[in-house]
PDB file of C-alpha atoms in Angstrom:
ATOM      1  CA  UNK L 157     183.637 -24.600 253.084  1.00 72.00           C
ATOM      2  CA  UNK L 158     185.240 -21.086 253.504  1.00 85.00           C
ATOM      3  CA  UNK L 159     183.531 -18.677 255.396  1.00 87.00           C
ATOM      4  CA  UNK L 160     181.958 -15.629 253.857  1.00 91.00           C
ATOM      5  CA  UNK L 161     183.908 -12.672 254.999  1.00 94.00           C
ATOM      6  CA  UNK L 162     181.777  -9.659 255.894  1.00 94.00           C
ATOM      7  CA  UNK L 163     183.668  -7.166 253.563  1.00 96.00           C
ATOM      8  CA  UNK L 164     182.298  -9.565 250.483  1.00 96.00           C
ATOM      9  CA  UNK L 165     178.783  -8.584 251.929  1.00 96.00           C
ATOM     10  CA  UNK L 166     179.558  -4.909 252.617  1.00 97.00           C
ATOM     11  CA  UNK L 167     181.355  -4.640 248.876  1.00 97.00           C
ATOM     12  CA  UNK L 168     178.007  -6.388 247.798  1.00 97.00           C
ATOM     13  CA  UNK L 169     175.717  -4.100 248.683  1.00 97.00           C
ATOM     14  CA  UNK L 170     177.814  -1.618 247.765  1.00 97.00           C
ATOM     15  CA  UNK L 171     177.842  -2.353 244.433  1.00 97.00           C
ATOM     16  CA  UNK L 172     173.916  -3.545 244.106  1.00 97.00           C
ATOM     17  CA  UNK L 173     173.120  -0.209 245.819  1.00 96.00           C
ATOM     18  CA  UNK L 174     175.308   2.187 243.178  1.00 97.00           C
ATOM     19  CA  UNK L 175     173.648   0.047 240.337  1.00 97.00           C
ATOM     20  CA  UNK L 176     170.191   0.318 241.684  1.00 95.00           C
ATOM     21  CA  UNK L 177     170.559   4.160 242.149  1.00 94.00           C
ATOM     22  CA  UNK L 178     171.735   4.644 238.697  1.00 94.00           C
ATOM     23  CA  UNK L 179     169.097   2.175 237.459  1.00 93.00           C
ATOM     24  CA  UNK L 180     166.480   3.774 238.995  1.00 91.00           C
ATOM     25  CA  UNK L 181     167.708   7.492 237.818  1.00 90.00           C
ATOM     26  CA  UNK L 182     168.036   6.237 234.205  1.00 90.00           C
ATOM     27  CA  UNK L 183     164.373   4.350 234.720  1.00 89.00           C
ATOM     28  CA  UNK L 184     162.873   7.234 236.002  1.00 83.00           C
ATOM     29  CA  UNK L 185     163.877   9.269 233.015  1.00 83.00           C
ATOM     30  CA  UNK L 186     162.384   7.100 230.441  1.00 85.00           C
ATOM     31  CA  UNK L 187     159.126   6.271 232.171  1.00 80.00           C
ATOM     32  CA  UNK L 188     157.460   5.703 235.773  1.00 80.00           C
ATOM     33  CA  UNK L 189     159.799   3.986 238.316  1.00 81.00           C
ATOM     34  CA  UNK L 190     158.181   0.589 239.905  1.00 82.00           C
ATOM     35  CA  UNK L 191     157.028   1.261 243.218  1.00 81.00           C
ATOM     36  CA  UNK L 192     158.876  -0.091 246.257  1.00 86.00           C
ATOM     37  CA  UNK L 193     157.093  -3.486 247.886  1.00 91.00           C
ATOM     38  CA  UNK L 194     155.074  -2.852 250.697  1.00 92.00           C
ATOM     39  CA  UNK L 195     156.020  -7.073 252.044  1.00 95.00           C
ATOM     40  CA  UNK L 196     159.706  -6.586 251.602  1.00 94.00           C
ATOM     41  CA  UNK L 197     160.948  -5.652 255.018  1.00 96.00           C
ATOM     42  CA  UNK L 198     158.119  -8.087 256.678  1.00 97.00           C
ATOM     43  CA  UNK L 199     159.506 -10.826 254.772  1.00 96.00           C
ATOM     44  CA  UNK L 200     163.374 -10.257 255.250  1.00 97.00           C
ATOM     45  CA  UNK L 201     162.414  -9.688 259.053  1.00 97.00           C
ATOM     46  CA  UNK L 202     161.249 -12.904 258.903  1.00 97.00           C
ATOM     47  CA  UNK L 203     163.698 -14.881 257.182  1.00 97.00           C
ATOM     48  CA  UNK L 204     166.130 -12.937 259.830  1.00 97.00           C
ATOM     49  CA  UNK L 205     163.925 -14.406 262.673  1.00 97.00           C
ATOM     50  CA  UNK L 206     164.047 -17.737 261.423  1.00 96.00           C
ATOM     51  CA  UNK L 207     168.340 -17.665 261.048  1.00 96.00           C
ATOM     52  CA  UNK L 208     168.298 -16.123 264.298  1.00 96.00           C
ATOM     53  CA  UNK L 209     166.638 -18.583 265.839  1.00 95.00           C
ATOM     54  CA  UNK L 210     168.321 -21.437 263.719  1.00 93.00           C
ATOM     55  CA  UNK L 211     171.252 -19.520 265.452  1.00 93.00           C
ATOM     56  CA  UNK L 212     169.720 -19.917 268.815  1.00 93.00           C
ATOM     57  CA  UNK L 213     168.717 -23.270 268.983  1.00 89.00           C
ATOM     58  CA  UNK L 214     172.171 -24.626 267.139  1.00 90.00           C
ATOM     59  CA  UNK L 215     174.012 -22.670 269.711  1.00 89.00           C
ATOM     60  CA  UNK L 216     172.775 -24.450 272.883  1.00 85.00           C
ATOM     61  CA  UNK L 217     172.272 -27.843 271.036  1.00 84.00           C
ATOM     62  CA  UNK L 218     176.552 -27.909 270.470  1.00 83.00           C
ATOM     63  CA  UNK L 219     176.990 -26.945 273.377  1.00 81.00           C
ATOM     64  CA  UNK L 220     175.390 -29.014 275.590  1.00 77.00           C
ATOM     65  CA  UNK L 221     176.882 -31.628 273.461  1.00 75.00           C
ATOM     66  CA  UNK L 222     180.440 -30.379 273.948  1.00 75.00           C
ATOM     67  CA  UNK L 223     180.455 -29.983 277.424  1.00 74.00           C
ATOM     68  CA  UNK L 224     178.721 -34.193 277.168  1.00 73.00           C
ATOM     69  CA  UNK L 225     175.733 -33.158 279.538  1.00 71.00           C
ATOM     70  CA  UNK L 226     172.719 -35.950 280.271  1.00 73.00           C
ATOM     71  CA  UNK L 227     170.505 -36.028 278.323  1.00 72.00           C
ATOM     72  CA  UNK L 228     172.221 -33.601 275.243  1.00 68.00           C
ATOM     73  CA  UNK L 229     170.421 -34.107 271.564  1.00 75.00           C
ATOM     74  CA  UNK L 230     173.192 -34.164 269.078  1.00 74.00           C
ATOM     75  CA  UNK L 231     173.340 -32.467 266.659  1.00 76.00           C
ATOM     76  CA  UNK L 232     173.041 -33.784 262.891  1.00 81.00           C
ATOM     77  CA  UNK L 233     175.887 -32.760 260.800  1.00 81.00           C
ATOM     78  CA  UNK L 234     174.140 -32.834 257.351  1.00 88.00           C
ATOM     79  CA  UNK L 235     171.354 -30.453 259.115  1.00 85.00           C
ATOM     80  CA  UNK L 236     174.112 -27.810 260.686  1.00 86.00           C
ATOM     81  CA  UNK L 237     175.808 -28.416 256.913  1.00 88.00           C
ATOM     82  CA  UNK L 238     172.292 -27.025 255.859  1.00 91.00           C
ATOM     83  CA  UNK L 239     172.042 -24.522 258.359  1.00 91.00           C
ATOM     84  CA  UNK L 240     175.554 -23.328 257.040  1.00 91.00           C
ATOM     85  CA  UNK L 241     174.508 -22.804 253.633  1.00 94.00           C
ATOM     86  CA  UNK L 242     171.333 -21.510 254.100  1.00 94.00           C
ATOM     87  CA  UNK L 243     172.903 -18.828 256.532  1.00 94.00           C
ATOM     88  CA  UNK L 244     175.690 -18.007 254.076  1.00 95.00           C
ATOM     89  CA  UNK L 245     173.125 -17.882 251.158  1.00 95.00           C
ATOM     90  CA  UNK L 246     170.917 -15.500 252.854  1.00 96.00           C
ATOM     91  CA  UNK L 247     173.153 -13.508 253.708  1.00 97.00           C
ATOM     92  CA  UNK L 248     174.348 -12.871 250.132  1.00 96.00           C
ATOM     93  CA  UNK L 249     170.718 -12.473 248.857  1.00 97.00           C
ATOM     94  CA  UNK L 250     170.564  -9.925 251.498  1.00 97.00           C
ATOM     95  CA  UNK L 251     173.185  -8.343 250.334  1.00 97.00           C
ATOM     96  CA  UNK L 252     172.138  -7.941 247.347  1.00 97.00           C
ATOM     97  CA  UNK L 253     168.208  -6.823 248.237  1.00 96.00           C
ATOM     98  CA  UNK L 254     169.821  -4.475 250.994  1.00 97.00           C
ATOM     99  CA  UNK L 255     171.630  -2.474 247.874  1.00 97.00           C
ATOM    100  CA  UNK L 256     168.418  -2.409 245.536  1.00 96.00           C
ATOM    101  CA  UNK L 257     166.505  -1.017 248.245  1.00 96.00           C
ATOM    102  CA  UNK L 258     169.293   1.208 249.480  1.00 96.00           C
ATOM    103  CA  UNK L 259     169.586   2.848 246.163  1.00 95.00           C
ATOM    104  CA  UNK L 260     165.675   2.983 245.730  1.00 93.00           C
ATOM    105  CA  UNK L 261     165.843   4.809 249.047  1.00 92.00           C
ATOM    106  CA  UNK L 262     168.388   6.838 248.429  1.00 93.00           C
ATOM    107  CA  UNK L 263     167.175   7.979 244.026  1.00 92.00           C
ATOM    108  CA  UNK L 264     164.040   8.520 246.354  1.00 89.00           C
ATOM    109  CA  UNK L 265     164.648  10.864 248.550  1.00 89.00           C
ATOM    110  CA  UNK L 266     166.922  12.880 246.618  1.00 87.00           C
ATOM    111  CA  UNK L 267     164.231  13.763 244.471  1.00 82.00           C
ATOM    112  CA  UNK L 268     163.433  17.417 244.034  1.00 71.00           C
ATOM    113  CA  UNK L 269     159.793  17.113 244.101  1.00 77.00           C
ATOM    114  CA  UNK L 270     159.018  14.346 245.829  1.00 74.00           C
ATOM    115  CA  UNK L 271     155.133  12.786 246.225  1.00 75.00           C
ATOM    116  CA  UNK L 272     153.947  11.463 249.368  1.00 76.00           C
ATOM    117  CA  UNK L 273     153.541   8.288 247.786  1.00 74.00           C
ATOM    118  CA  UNK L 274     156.789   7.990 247.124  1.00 79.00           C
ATOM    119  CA  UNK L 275     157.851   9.079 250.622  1.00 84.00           C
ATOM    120  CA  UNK L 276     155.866   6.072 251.739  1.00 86.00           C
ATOM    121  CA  UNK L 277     158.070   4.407 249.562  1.00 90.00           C
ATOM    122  CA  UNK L 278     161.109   5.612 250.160  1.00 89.00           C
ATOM    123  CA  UNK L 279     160.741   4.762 253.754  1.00 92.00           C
ATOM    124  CA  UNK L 280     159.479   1.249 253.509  1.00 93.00           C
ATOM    125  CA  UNK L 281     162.960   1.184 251.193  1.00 94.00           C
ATOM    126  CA  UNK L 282     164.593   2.126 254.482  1.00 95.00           C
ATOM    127  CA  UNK L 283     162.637  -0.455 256.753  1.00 96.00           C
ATOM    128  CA  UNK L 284     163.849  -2.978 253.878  1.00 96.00           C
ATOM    129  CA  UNK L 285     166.922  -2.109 254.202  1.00 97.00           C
ATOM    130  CA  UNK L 286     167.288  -2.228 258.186  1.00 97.00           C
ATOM    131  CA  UNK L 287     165.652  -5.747 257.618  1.00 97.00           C
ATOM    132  CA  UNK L 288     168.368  -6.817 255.248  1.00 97.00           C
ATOM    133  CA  UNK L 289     170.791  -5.884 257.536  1.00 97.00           C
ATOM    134  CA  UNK L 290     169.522  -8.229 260.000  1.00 97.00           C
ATOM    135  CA  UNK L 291     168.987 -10.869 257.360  1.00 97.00           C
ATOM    136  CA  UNK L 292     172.860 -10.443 256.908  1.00 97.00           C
ATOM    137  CA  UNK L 293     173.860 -10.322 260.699  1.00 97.00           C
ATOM    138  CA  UNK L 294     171.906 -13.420 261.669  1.00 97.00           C
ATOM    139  CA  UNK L 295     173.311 -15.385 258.558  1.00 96.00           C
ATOM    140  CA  UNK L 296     176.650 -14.513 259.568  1.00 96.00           C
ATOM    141  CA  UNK L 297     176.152 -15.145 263.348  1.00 95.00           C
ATOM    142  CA  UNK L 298     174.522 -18.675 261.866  1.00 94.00           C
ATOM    143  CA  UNK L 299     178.068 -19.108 260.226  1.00 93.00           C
ATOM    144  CA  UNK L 300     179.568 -18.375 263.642  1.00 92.00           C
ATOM    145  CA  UNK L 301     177.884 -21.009 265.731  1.00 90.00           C
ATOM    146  CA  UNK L 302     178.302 -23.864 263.012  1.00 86.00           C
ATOM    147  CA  UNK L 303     181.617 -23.096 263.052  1.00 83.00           C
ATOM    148  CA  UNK L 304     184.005 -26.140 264.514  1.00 69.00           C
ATOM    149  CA  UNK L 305     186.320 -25.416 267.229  1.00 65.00           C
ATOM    150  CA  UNK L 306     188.727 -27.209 264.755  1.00 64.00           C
ATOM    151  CA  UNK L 307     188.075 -24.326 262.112  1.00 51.00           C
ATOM    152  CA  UNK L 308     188.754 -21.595 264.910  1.00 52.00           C
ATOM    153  CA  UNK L 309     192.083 -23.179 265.693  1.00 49.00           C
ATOM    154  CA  UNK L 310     192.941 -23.575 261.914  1.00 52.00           C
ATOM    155  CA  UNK L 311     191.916 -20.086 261.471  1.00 54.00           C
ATOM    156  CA  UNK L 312     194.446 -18.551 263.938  1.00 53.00           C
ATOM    157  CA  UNK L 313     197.276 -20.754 262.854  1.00 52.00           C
ATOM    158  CA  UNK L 314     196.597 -19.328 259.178  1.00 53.00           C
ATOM    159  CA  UNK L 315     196.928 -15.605 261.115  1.00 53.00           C
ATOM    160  CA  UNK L 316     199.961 -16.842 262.805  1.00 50.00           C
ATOM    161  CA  UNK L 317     201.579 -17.654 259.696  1.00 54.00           C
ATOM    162  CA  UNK L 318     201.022 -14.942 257.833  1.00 51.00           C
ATOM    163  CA  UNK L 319     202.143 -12.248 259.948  1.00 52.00           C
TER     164      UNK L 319
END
């Protein structure tokens, strides 16, 4: 499985969050723009807690089993296969939710005349979007620890190579 590169993430959002802007200009013009979800940050907070602490316990769980110490669980490999994808997956979902809300946030704020309910909104955009964030750090530090010390070696004869 190749790794997901954090540019693919960055490009991503970059993309979801120009669309969303636009979207939400043109929207906004032809009727009333859909407020922002008040849930959204909670819940990508907590899928961010729960790959962080995937993360956590994966982490000392290989390596007590490299360095063979009494005692170690091992570790299943269809379950840190699992872990892998679900880290990657969030990630890119994160992405994704991390532009719409950016680009909410940002048609938001650069309104003339803006309401206070929408200033409400525009910041919970901004809380979703620091949230997101997280979602993709902890997805890609979730792709880090399943990584094999086989891959890393692989990895820097590929950069060896090319250069």
């Amino acid at each position: 499985m190749k790794p997901l590169r954090p540019l693919v993430l960055a490009v991503t959002t970059l993309v979801a969050g120009v669309l969303s802007w636009a979207g939400a200009r043109l929207w906004n013009s032809v009727g009333s723009l859909p407020g922002v979800p008040a849930a959204a940050p909670i819940v990508l907070a907590v899928i961010a807690v729960v790959l962080a602490a995937a993360a956590i316990t994966l982490r000392g769980r290989l390596r007590a089993q490299r360095e063979r110490e009494a005692g170690a669980k091992g570790v299943d490999p269809l379950f840190a296969a699992r872990a892998l994808v679900l880290g990657q997956a969030s990630a890119l979902v994160a992405a994704l939710v991390t532009g719409v809300y950016g680009g909410l946030g940002v048609f938001l704020i650069t309104l003339s005349d803006i309401p206070p309910a929408r200033q409400g909104q525009a910041l919970t955009a901004l809380f979703a979007v620091i949230a997101g964030v997280a979602v993709m750090a902890a997805g890609l530090w979730l792709q880090r620890v399943c990584r094999l010390p086989d891959d890393e070696d692989h990895d820097r004869d590929h950069a060896v190579q090319r250069h």
